[in-house]
Amino acid sequence: MAKSKFEYVKQFEAEDKCLPNCWIVIRVDGKSFHRFADVHHFVKPNDDRGLNLMTRAAQCVMDEYKDVVLCYGQSDEYSFVFKKNTNVFNRRGSKIMSNVVSLFTSSYVFYWPRYFNTQSMQYPPAFDGRVVLYPGDKNLRDYLAWRQADCHINNLYNTCFWKLVQERGLTPAQSQEKLKGTLSSDKNELLFNDFSLNYNNLPEMYRKGTVIIHQKEKELDANSMSPLERSPRNSVSFSFQGDYIPRTRVQILHSDIISEKFWTEHPQILDGVKK
Amino acid sequence: MAKSKFEYVKQFEAEDKCLPNCWIVIRVDGKSFHRFADVHHFVKPNDDRGLNLMTRAAQCVMDEYKDVVLCYGQSDEYSFVFKKNTNVFNRRGSKIMSNVVSLFTSSYVFYWPRYFNTQSMQYPPAFDGRVVLYPGDKNLRDYLAWRQADCHINNLYNTCFWKLVQERGLTPAQSQEKLKGTLSSDKNELLFNDFSLNYNNLPEMYRKGTVIIHQKEKELDANSMSPLERSPRNSVSFSFQGDYIPRTRVQILHSDIISEKFWTEHPQILDGVKK
Amino acid sequence: MAKSKFEYVKQFEAEDKCLPNCWIVIRVDGKSFHRFADVHHFVKPNDDRGLNLMTRAAQCVMDEYKDVVLCYGQSDEYSFVFKKNTNVFNRRGSKIMSNVVSLFTSSYVFYWPRYFNTQSMQYPPAFDGRVVLYPGDKNLRDYLAWRQADCHINNLYNTCFWKLVQERGLTPAQSQEKLKGTLSSDKNELLFNDFSLNYNNLPEMYRKGTVIIHQKEKELDANSMSPLERSPRNSVSFSFQGDYIPRTRVQILHSDIISEKFWTEHPQILDGVKK
Amino acid sequence: MAKSKFEYVKQFEAEDKCLPNCWIVIRVDGKSFHRFADVHHFVKPNDDRGLNLMTRAAQCVMDEYKDVVLCYGQSDEYSFVFKKNTNVFNRRGSKIMSNVVSLFTSSYVFYWPRYFNTQSMQYPPAFDGRVVLYPGDKNLRDYLAWRQADCHINNLYNTCFWKLVQERGLTPAQSQEKLKGTLSSDKNELLFNDFSLNYNNLPEMYRKGTVIIHQKEKELDANSMSPLERSPRNSVSFSFQGDYIPRTRVQILHSDIISEKFWTEHPQILDGVKK
């Protein structure tokens, strides 16, 4: 059996190296998660178990890929930012993307029981993935701002929508009709006037989504004795326990990443890779 | 919060449509499965549980993507062949590939307990994925032949290697040294003379890998009453039971797909898509 | 001066190999040739000098690239078909395309005086280029049919348009208005009834465009003494004279390449490359 | 004749948009120019006519494409830098590249007689082209530095090589042998000691190549009456005369573009496009 006779077929594989000196963003996105959420009785508009499981899966990716400098998640999506000069998998786009999507998916299924306890998973979910390159730091920040703005807009809408359905008894169609054409200010007022809800008092995780970054070295030192006691405001030092030993410490935040403040406080995210 | 201000970043996403009228092959491949197999005490050189779990995961992909006309797996890899004229996800390469990798991974973790029972998974595994296009039917067959030849070569080697280690007490290094430079015929003789093993009597699944194809329509009709009774020689009609209802019937085979016979017996695989 | 310090920038060059076993089509297309034709007083709707110069330039490309099995031209465009298994420039798409476009352009300017005599070129023209891959023989034939159908449709329209302008004194706008919504049959009748012109009697070069193929070996032998005397019907054996010695003999045809006949008569075009 | 029946073949054309916010560099490179230079008796090691013709052709490209902020040429190559945010041809790489290569080639043949007078062109030359993206300003400067360093290294070598051949009577092979393994300092000394030539006194065009940039607005104003009188040191204000009216004024320089000075003096080149 001549192996070599067939090996020419390897030449049909196309190279897909990512342009050097660009931020590599991998975004994973739940496939048909509307249905998945329904089947598994997710709490609407936000299910803490589901959101925390997403974050746990994202963290597995960050543990594995040290060149991910930041990841951001909301709803059924997570974006992973590889540093500009990463050489992971020799910058092959499909290789990086498929590995991230697969590990994320794997972790989501693997850790499901920790978050959903006795409620068993009904069928295996899937996530799609994409690779996007951003040449400039501003482009990257605008990408993340785009996703966080999307989180806000959707959450404000969904909060209103489900209030109308759950507390006012409107049908989904009626609720949708009522919200058609409303501005953000209209929705804020609706929540405040009709449901005595100040939108800004909702948990930041719902309004801002979740940011995960590596902990700075000196914080790691300071924290070495008792990481959980020293978690900075607005973050939770994550200490993975049990069967799987993490190799880094990360910070889980629900910060505003659109405005300047976050980037001023965490200059190392963009700095380490300036070229 | 102006959403539109950031939306320009969508323009950085590149289109990656697959050339029309080409077979689209997605191959998924275990990442660091050597270690994964060790940690989970896989039987060497072939672990039935592991191989069958791979096949179960592959079948989930085939259930979901009707345009997969055939898939072939061996060891820790599986290749999925989408028909030439598929329009799934508008032929976007990354979209197809990421969805297949993710669903495969998800199913692997999800169905683990059915195959490994009380032995729990220690950590979430990952698979990478790639897209390869094959314009000609011959190219496609040569691709599949390449993978099956690879299965044979590796299995023959591994069978010898583990015999030497497990039954002769050689160290892995000694075993490797002993097999260095040997031909297939040498290995066959080694197995026969030293271990009274006729390589050709080993299970076909080990020697040929696994092929999954859709059952032909008329067979489906004929089988409609009792699919399990009528499974053709060399195949097992797979009937999925339990919480997840499959939408097609498939055939699981361990046939030789290098020689002509298989393709003559299953003309519909290549036929349906001639252009 | 350290050369190596800068050489890393070569890594930014992306590979763009054409998928193997596909026909590689390079199409060159005049840029703003409407204006170029006006400035140089091209005869409307067809200028023999301009069309023949295009064909001369195309022939220079065929002389240089032996793997071009056929080229087809009409109006200000020419398409070059490289055989499926060509390995020219290691199948790098940009390399092939840029070389073809450049040599075509160069030859167009170089041979201009032979066709336009004392009328000098007013400014250097440009052509754009593109690479398109066709996996199937049928796809390739359909591509060529598409271009030839385009030739016919445009030529029929233009013939009517210019008759109305040149012989009836209509303004371009009036002429355009009159032809709006007309079918092919309407246009044929217009030419016949109003201008006593049977469209099918127009030169084939105008109605069908120009096909160039390599002469078959045995014809070359037979022709070796006096190529010009033995030119088959419907073709002109091209014998390049003067300062530049061609290395092949080609046939210049104005055949119908949409119907089966042409391909039956010239089986070698598609045959030599079956895989 | 159904046009639509064939139009599906357009779907085989792949999109190739350049990543936004990157410098787009198009490099054109003479094909087999060694032979072309021999056939046309180019003076060795540098032929002023040939170099100036290259620059004239480059200028035609700059006249046509206002988004080219700088071009750099040496030997038989020229690189064109499109500003980061150009939207020319909707950033389609093949379209930009093929148009630039074609116009460059066209102009080279068109203007040949102005530079080579009665010496006629023997055959049409060709140039290949490529597209390279550079995300960072530093990457772009390093690219240009790479080409200029290449110019220096080759020119120093060629100057020595041809001195040995032309003035010492060595054969090319002997000359090559003698220079093997020599450092820049060795070559400088060879020229100085054996040929009384101070390399640094050679024309800058030979040692540095040629840079073309757009003239700054205020210089244009100041120069409006008599551009040729006010040309700054180290540059020639180019005023195109005759049949073809240029739409911009450019500066032709032979400056060092590796060191900081050039970029400090011409901040507008990189500035206009910061994002």
Short mmCIF file of C-alpha atoms in Angstrom, two decimals, chain D residues 204 219 229-237 251-255 261 265-266:
data_model
loop_
_atom_site.label_atom_id
_atom_site.label_comp_id
_atom_site.label_asym_id
_atom_site.label_seq_id
_atom_site.Cartn_x
_atom_site.Cartn_y
_atom_site.Cartn_z
CA GLU D 204 22.53 59.41 -4.91
CA GLU D 219 5.11 74.63 -1.82
CA GLU D 229 13.30 77.54 -10.28
CA ARG D 230 12.36 76.70 -6.76
CA SER D 231 13.05 73.03 -6.59
CA PRO D 232 14.45 72.25 -3.15
CA ARG D 233 17.89 70.78 -2.79
CA ASN D 234 18.02 67.11 -3.44
CA SER D 235 14.86 67.11 -5.49
CA VAL D 236 13.55 67.97 -8.90
CA SER D 237 10.14 69.49 -9.29
CA GLN D 251 8.85 65.70 -5.77
CA ILE D 252 11.47 63.25 -6.96
CA LEU D 253 14.05 62.62 -4.28
CA HIS D 254 17.02 60.38 -3.71
CA SER D 255 16.95 60.72 0.05
CA LYS D 261 15.37 62.73 9.14
CA GLU D 265 10.84 66.54 7.31
CA HIS D 266 7.80 65.00 5.64
#
